[in-house]
């Protein structure tokens, strides 16, 4: 009998951190209802089985109580553009060194640290949008979190990402040696469909495409780029993904890429630094989401401009694009490109203050990293909100983010799926 009991206990899923008690009641001094832009005072959030059961005023009998009476309580943050398998690539040398000198097991170990940092900063969900030569290791990381093997944010993964031959690093090496590539390369509609099918069969939640590269200024002063895929290839990729109920995110920096990506029907534009009026109009009309990734743009502008000044010109251009896109009503989703900057150098929550500096209200900025991101992920009601039925992903701040948005950079409490992973 004793043996059987031990065995039964051993078979319980190893919960990350401490296991969630049956019923938890969180006393929230101020609950920020981001969807309705309302502050609810002195409410009780009842959590059961990893989900919010009720938002009311009574503590159920027998519930364990968490007192956040002096805190500002919000839904867990979502960063919709990250690379957990990358640890900063301010320059091509930084990037190449990781792919050439670090084994995939070592990169996965570093990813677990990156994920822990994100969670400590209040990011309970990441859309990890390309693993930079990491095979399908991002699928493993996602499963490791779900199984409680490691403690980290929930991941939506894009696996290998797609670019045509010659359009992505590593490049510039002796042609006699073969070097790893940071993406899967495909050419022609059929081969690209096959690549999409293969990535989905191995666990891709999203398909990531690189729509353009090599940014330059034309004689007329406009910044443009080299488009990667043809419209036929891009259309095949999007059609194949949508047939399997997966969405497509397009790295696209100028209208040279936007035109093809938007015509093919991608679901989100990543970076998007240079928007012309036609791009903004098409994004509003098609309800294409935009991840501006301003944090990485500021991070790489200095080091990359040493060899190519276009990077500081892009930094200026994206600010203008942001103001125009926001005014026009483009659905903006918080995305930082963490991994493009070192996880331990910057806090992803810095992205919020960049949006406020460019004209968003604090409420609007908070929505980008909660409700709007959840909507892009097809997780309305489950993520990015504290309401009955939602996953119990909850963060608390000791200062009011509506008065000072940088309060989001000083998270003092984090719960994910009903389990406390950081305490004040
Ligand atoms: Zn990226």
Coordinates of C-alpha atoms and ligand atoms in Angstrom, one line a residue:
X1 CA 0.0 0.0 0.0
X2 CA 2.8 2.3 1.0
X3 CA 4.5 1.7 -2.3
X4 CA 1.4 2.3 -4.2
X5 CA 0.8 5.6 -2.5
X6 CA 4.4 6.7 -3.2
X7 CA 3.9 5.8 -6.9
X8 CA 0.6 7.7 -7.1
X9 CA 2.3 10.8 -5.7
X10 CA 5.2 10.4 -8.1
X11 CA 2.8 10.3 -11.0
X12 CA 1.3 13.7 -10.1
X13 CA 2.4 16.3 -12.6
X14 CA 5.4 18.1 -11.3
X15 CA 4.0 21.6 -10.9
X16 CA 6.3 24.5 -11.7
X17 CA 6.9 26.4 -8.5
X18 CA 4.4 25.7 -5.7
X19 CA 1.2 23.8 -6.7
X20 CA -2.0 25.9 -6.9
X21 CA -4.3 25.5 -3.9
X22 CA -7.8 24.4 -4.6
X23 CA -9.4 27.9 -4.3
X24 CA -7.5 31.1 -4.1
X25 CA -9.0 34.5 -3.4
X26 CA -7.0 37.6 -4.4
X27 CA -7.9 40.8 -2.7
X28 CA -7.2 43.4 -5.3
X29 CA -7.0 47.1 -4.1
X30 CA -7.4 48.3 -7.6
X31 CA -8.2 46.0 -10.6
X32 CA -7.5 47.6 -13.9
X33 CA -10.2 46.4 -16.4
X34 CA -8.2 47.1 -19.5
X35 CA -11.0 46.2 -22.0
X36 CA -13.4 48.7 -20.5
X37 CA -10.8 51.2 -19.3
X38 CA -12.2 51.0 -15.8
X39 CA -10.6 50.8 -12.3
X40 CA -12.5 48.5 -9.9
X41 CA -11.7 49.1 -6.3
X42 CA -11.5 46.5 -3.5
X43 CA -12.6 43.4 -5.5
X44 CA -11.9 39.7 -4.8
X45 CA -10.7 37.6 -7.7
X46 CA -11.6 34.0 -7.1
X47 CA -9.2 31.5 -8.8
X48 CA -9.9 27.8 -9.2
X49 CA -8.2 25.2 -11.3
X50 CA -5.9 27.7 -12.9
X51 CA -8.8 29.9 -14.1
X52 CA -10.6 33.0 -12.9
X53 CA -13.9 31.7 -11.4
X54 CA -15.4 35.0 -10.4
X55 CA -14.6 38.7 -9.8
X56 CA -16.7 39.9 -6.9
X57 CA -16.4 41.1 -3.3
X58 CA -16.6 37.9 -1.1
X59 CA -13.9 35.5 -0.1
X60 CA -15.3 32.0 -0.4
X61 CA -15.0 29.9 2.7
X62 CA -11.8 27.8 2.9
X63 CA -10.1 29.8 0.2
X64 CA -6.4 30.7 0.6
X65 CA -6.1 34.5 0.5
X66 CA -3.5 36.6 -1.3
X67 CA -3.6 40.2 -0.2
X68 CA -2.9 42.7 -3.0
X69 CA -5.0 45.4 -1.3
X70 CA -2.3 48.0 -1.9
X71 CA -1.6 47.0 -5.4
X72 CA -2.7 47.8 -9.0
X73 CA -3.7 44.4 -10.5
X74 CA -3.7 43.7 -14.2
X75 CA -3.9 40.7 -16.6
X76 CA -0.6 39.0 -17.3
X77 CA 1.3 40.7 -20.1
X78 CA 1.7 39.3 -23.6
X79 CA 4.7 39.9 -25.7
X80 CA 3.8 39.0 -29.3
X81 CA 7.2 39.1 -30.8
X82 CA 10.0 37.3 -29.1
X83 CA 12.9 34.8 -29.8
X84 CA 13.6 32.8 -26.7
X85 CA 16.4 30.9 -28.5
X86 CA 18.3 34.1 -29.3
X87 CA 20.3 36.1 -26.8
X88 CA 20.9 39.4 -28.5
X89 CA 22.0 40.2 -32.1
X90 CA 22.9 43.9 -32.1
X91 CA 25.4 42.9 -34.8
X92 CA 25.7 40.1 -37.4
X93 CA 28.7 38.8 -35.4
X94 CA 26.6 38.3 -32.3
X95 CA 24.1 36.4 -34.3
X96 CA 26.6 34.2 -36.1
X97 CA 28.4 33.3 -33.0
X98 CA 25.3 31.8 -31.4
X99 CA 24.5 29.7 -34.5
X100 CA 28.1 28.6 -35.1
X101 CA 29.5 28.1 -31.5
X102 CA 26.5 27.2 -29.4
X103 CA 25.0 23.7 -29.5
X104 CA 21.2 23.5 -29.7
X105 CA 21.0 21.9 -26.2
X106 CA 23.0 24.9 -24.8
X107 CA 20.8 27.4 -26.6
X108 CA 17.7 25.7 -25.2
X109 CA 19.2 26.0 -21.7
X110 CA 19.8 29.7 -22.3
X111 CA 16.2 29.9 -23.5
X112 CA 14.9 28.6 -20.2
X113 CA 16.7 31.4 -18.4
X114 CA 15.2 34.0 -20.9
X115 CA 11.8 32.6 -20.3
X116 CA 12.2 32.9 -16.5
X117 CA 13.2 36.5 -16.9
X118 CA 10.1 37.2 -19.1
X119 CA 7.9 35.6 -16.5
X120 CA 9.4 37.6 -13.6
X121 CA 8.7 40.8 -15.7
X122 CA 5.0 39.8 -15.8
X123 CA 5.0 38.3 -19.3
X124 CA 2.9 35.2 -18.9
X125 CA 2.4 34.6 -22.6
X126 CA 4.9 35.0 -25.5
X127 CA 4.3 34.6 -29.3
X128 CA 7.8 33.3 -30.1
X129 CA 8.1 34.2 -33.7
X130 CA 11.0 32.2 -35.2
X131 CA 13.7 30.2 -33.4
X132 CA 16.7 31.3 -35.5
X133 CA 18.1 27.9 -36.6
X134 CA 16.7 26.1 -33.6
X135 CA 15.0 23.2 -35.4
X136 CA 11.8 22.6 -33.5
X137 CA 13.3 23.2 -30.1
X138 CA 10.7 26.0 -29.4
X139 CA 8.0 23.3 -29.6
X140 CA 10.0 21.3 -26.9
X141 CA 10.2 24.5 -24.7
X142 CA 6.5 25.1 -25.1
X143 CA 5.8 21.5 -24.0
X144 CA 8.3 21.7 -21.2
X145 CA 6.3 24.6 -19.7
X146 CA 3.0 22.8 -20.2
X147 CA 4.3 19.7 -18.5
X148 CA 5.8 21.7 -15.6
X149 CA 9.3 20.6 -16.4
X150 CA 10.3 24.3 -16.4
X151 CA 8.7 27.5 -15.2
X152 CA 8.1 29.9 -17.9
X153 CA 5.5 31.9 -20.0
X154 CA 3.1 30.0 -22.2
X155 CA 4.4 29.9 -25.7
X156 CA 2.8 30.2 -29.1
X157 CA 5.6 29.1 -31.4
X158 CA 6.5 29.6 -35.1
X159 CA 9.3 27.1 -35.4
X160 CA 11.8 27.7 -38.3
X161 CA 10.3 30.7 -40.2
X162 CA 10.5 31.0 -44.0
X163 CA 12.6 32.9 -46.4
X164 CA 13.7 32.2 -50.0
X165 CA 17.2 31.0 -50.9
X166 CA 19.8 33.7 -50.2
X167 CA 17.5 35.9 -48.2
X168 CA 18.7 35.2 -44.7
X169 CA 21.9 34.5 -42.7
X170 CA 24.3 33.0 -42.1
X171 CA 26.0 34.5 -45.1
X172 CA 29.3 35.8 -46.2
X173 CA 31.4 32.7 -45.4
X174 CA 33.8 30.6 -47.5
X175 CA 31.6 29.0 -50.2
X176 CA 33.4 25.7 -49.6
X177 CA 31.9 25.2 -46.2
X178 CA 28.3 24.9 -45.4
X179 CA 27.0 27.1 -42.5
X180 CA 23.7 26.8 -40.6
X181 CA 20.8 29.0 -41.6
X182 CA 18.6 31.0 -39.3
X183 CA 15.4 30.0 -41.3
X184 CA 14.0 27.3 -43.5
X185 CA 14.5 28.3 -47.1
X186 CA 11.9 27.5 -49.8
X187 CA 11.4 28.6 -53.4
X188 CA 8.3 28.3 -55.5
X189 CA 4.7 27.9 -54.3
X190 CA 4.7 24.1 -54.0
X191 CA 8.0 24.0 -52.0
X192 CA 6.7 26.7 -49.7
X193 CA 3.4 24.9 -49.2
X194 CA 5.4 21.8 -48.3
X195 CA 7.5 23.8 -45.8
X196 CA 4.3 25.2 -44.1
X197 CA 2.9 21.7 -43.9
X198 CA 6.1 20.3 -42.4
X199 CA 6.3 23.1 -39.8
X200 CA 2.7 22.7 -38.7
X201 CA 3.1 18.9 -38.5
X202 CA 6.0 19.5 -36.1
X203 CA 4.0 21.9 -33.9
X204 CA 4.0 25.4 -35.4
X205 CA 1.2 27.5 -34.0
X206 CA 2.1 30.4 -36.3
X207 CA 3.9 30.6 -39.6
X208 CA 6.6 33.3 -39.8
X209 CA 7.7 34.7 -43.2
X210 CA 10.5 37.2 -44.0
X211 CA 8.9 39.4 -46.5
X212 CA 11.8 41.7 -47.2
X213 CA 15.5 42.5 -46.5
X214 CA 18.3 44.9 -47.4
X215 CA 16.8 48.3 -46.5
X216 CA 18.0 51.3 -48.6
X217 CA 17.1 54.9 -49.4
X218 CA 15.9 55.5 -53.0
X219 CA 17.0 58.6 -55.0
X220 CA 13.6 60.1 -54.2
X221 CA 14.3 59.9 -50.5
X222 CA 11.9 57.0 -49.7
X223 CA 13.2 54.0 -47.8
X224 CA 12.5 50.7 -49.5
X225 CA 13.8 47.1 -49.4
X226 CA 14.3 44.0 -51.5
X227 CA 11.1 41.9 -51.5
X228 CA 11.8 38.3 -50.7
X229 CA 8.9 36.0 -51.8
X230 CA 6.9 36.6 -55.0
X231 CA 3.2 37.2 -54.6
X232 CA 2.6 33.6 -55.8
X233 CA 4.9 32.2 -53.1
X234 CA 3.5 34.4 -50.4
X235 CA -0.1 33.6 -51.4
X236 CA 0.7 29.9 -51.3
X237 CA 2.2 30.2 -47.8
X238 CA -0.8 32.2 -46.4
X239 CA -3.3 29.9 -48.1
X240 CA -1.7 26.8 -46.8
X241 CA -1.4 28.1 -43.2
X242 CA -5.0 29.3 -43.2
X243 CA -6.3 26.0 -44.5
X244 CA -4.8 24.5 -41.3
X245 CA -6.2 27.2 -39.2
X246 CA -2.8 28.8 -38.5
X247 CA -2.0 32.5 -38.9
X248 CA 0.9 34.1 -40.7
X249 CA 3.2 36.8 -39.3
X250 CA 5.3 38.7 -41.8
X251 CA 8.6 40.4 -41.0
X252 CA 8.2 43.4 -43.3
X253 CA 10.1 46.7 -42.9
X254 CA 9.0 48.9 -45.9
X255 CA 6.2 49.1 -48.5
X256 CA 8.3 46.8 -50.8
X257 CA 7.5 44.0 -48.4
X258 CA 4.2 45.2 -47.1
X259 CA 2.6 45.3 -50.5
X260 CA 3.1 41.6 -51.2
X261 CA 2.5 40.5 -47.6
X262 CA -0.8 42.4 -47.4
X263 CA -2.0 41.3 -50.8
X264 CA -1.4 37.7 -49.8
X265 CA -3.4 38.2 -46.6
X266 CA -0.9 37.9 -43.8
X267 CA -2.4 38.3 -40.3
X268 CA 0.3 40.5 -38.8
X269 CA 3.1 42.8 -39.9
X270 CA 6.3 42.6 -37.8
X271 CA 8.5 45.8 -37.3
X272 CA 6.8 47.5 -40.3
X273 CA 9.1 50.5 -39.8
X274 CA 8.2 52.4 -43.0
X275 CA 4.5 52.8 -43.7
X276 CA 3.1 54.7 -46.6
X277 CA -0.6 55.8 -46.7
X278 CA -1.5 52.7 -48.8
X279 CA 0.0 50.4 -46.2
X280 CA -1.9 52.1 -43.4
X281 CA -5.2 52.0 -45.3
X282 CA -4.8 48.3 -46.2
X283 CA -4.0 47.3 -42.6
X284 CA -7.1 49.1 -41.3
X285 CA -9.3 47.6 -44.0
X286 CA -8.0 44.0 -43.6
X287 CA -7.6 44.4 -39.8
X288 CA -4.0 43.3 -40.0
X289 CA -2.3 43.5 -36.7
X290 CA 1.0 45.4 -36.2
X291 CA 3.8 44.6 -33.8
X292 CA 6.0 47.7 -33.8
X293 CA 9.0 46.2 -31.8
X294 CA 10.3 49.7 -30.9
X295 CA 12.5 48.4 -28.1
X296 CA 14.7 46.4 -30.4
X297 CA 14.7 49.2 -33.0
X298 CA 16.2 51.5 -30.4
X299 CA 18.6 48.8 -29.2
X300 CA 20.1 48.0 -32.6
X301 CA 20.1 51.5 -34.1
X302 CA 23.5 52.5 -32.6
X303 CA 25.6 49.4 -33.2
X304 CA 24.2 48.7 -36.7
X305 CA 24.5 52.3 -37.8
X306 CA 28.2 52.0 -37.5
X307 CA 28.3 50.0 -40.7
X308 CA 25.0 51.2 -42.2
X309 CA 23.3 54.5 -41.3
X310 CA 19.9 53.2 -42.6
X311 CA 19.3 51.7 -39.1
X312 CA 19.0 55.1 -37.4
X313 CA 16.9 56.3 -40.3
X314 CA 14.5 53.4 -39.7
X315 CA 14.5 54.3 -36.0
X316 CA 13.1 57.7 -37.0
X317 CA 10.8 56.4 -39.6
X318 CA 9.0 53.9 -37.3
X319 CA 8.1 56.7 -34.9
X320 CA 6.3 58.6 -37.7
X321 CA 4.7 55.3 -38.8
X322 CA 3.5 54.7 -35.3
X323 CA 1.8 58.1 -34.9
X324 CA 0.0 57.7 -38.3
X325 CA -1.0 54.1 -37.8
X326 CA -2.4 54.7 -34.3
X327 CA -4.3 57.8 -35.5
X328 CA -5.8 55.7 -38.4
X329 CA -6.9 52.9 -36.1
X330 CA -4.4 50.1 -37.0
X331 CA -4.7 47.3 -34.4
X332 CA -1.3 47.6 -32.6
X333 CA -0.1 44.6 -30.5
X334 CA 2.8 44.8 -28.1
X335 CA 5.9 43.1 -29.5
X336 CA 9.4 43.8 -28.5
X337 CA 11.7 41.4 -30.4
X338 CA 13.2 40.3 -27.1
X339 CA 16.1 38.0 -28.1
X340 CA 17.0 40.6 -30.7
X341 CA 18.2 42.4 -27.5
X342 CA 19.7 40.5 -24.6
X343 CA 17.0 39.3 -22.2
X344 CA 19.0 40.3 -19.2
X345 CA 19.8 43.8 -20.5
X346 CA 16.3 45.3 -21.1
X347 CA 12.9 44.7 -19.6
X348 CA 10.3 43.9 -22.3
X349 CA 7.8 46.2 -20.5
X350 CA 9.8 49.2 -21.8
X351 CA 7.8 48.8 -24.9
X352 CA 4.7 50.3 -23.1
X353 CA 6.4 53.6 -22.4
X354 CA 7.5 53.9 -26.0
X355 CA 3.9 53.7 -27.2
X356 CA 2.8 56.3 -24.7
X357 CA 5.6 58.6 -25.8
X358 CA 4.2 58.4 -29.3
X359 CA 0.7 59.3 -28.5
X360 CA -1.1 56.4 -26.9
X361 CA -2.9 56.8 -23.6
X362 CA -1.7 54.5 -20.8
X363 CA -5.0 52.5 -21.2
X364 CA -4.4 52.1 -24.9
X365 CA -0.8 51.0 -24.3
X366 CA -1.9 48.5 -21.7
X367 CA -4.4 47.1 -24.2
X368 CA -1.7 46.3 -26.8
X369 CA 0.0 43.9 -24.3
X370 CA -3.2 42.3 -23.0
X371 CA -6.6 42.4 -24.8
X372 CA -5.5 43.2 -28.3
X373 CA -2.7 40.7 -28.2
X374 CA -5.1 38.0 -27.0
X375 CA -7.4 38.8 -29.9
X376 CA -4.6 38.4 -32.4
X377 CA -3.8 35.1 -30.8
X378 CA -7.4 34.0 -31.1
X379 CA -7.5 33.8 -27.3
X380 CA -10.2 36.4 -26.5
X381 CA -11.7 35.9 -23.1
X382 CA -9.0 33.3 -22.2
X383 CA -5.9 35.6 -22.1
X384 CA -5.3 39.3 -21.6
X385 CA -8.2 39.7 -19.3
X386 CA -9.3 39.0 -15.7
X387 CA -12.8 37.8 -16.1
X388 CA -14.7 34.5 -15.3
X389 CA -13.3 31.7 -17.5
X390 CA -10.0 33.4 -18.3
X391 CA -6.7 31.8 -17.4
X392 CA -5.6 33.1 -14.0
X393 CA -2.6 35.1 -15.3
X394 CA -2.3 38.0 -13.0
X395 CA 0.3 40.7 -12.3
X396 CA 0.4 43.4 -9.6
X397 CA 2.3 46.7 -9.5
X398 CA 2.9 48.9 -6.4
X399 CA 2.5 52.1 -8.5
X400 CA -0.3 53.3 -10.7
X401 CA 0.6 52.6 -14.4
X402 CA -2.2 55.1 -15.5
X403 CA -0.1 57.9 -13.9
X404 CA 3.3 56.5 -14.8
X405 CA 3.4 53.8 -17.4
X406 CA 6.9 52.8 -16.4
X407 CA 5.3 51.2 -13.3
X408 CA 4.8 48.2 -15.7
X409 CA 8.6 47.8 -15.6
X410 CA 8.4 47.1 -11.8
X411 CA 6.1 44.1 -11.5
X412 CA 6.0 42.8 -7.9
X413 CA 3.6 39.8 -8.1
X414 CA 3.0 37.3 -10.9
X415 CA 0.5 34.5 -11.1
X416 CA 0.3 32.2 -14.1
X417 CA -2.4 29.6 -14.5
X418 CA -3.3 30.1 -10.9
X419 CA 0.2 29.4 -9.6
X420 CA 2.1 32.2 -7.9
X421 CA 5.5 32.5 -9.6
X422 CA 6.7 35.8 -8.1
X423 CA 5.7 37.4 -4.8
X424 CA 6.1 41.0 -3.6
Ligands
LIG1 ZN1 12.1 39.2 -34.6

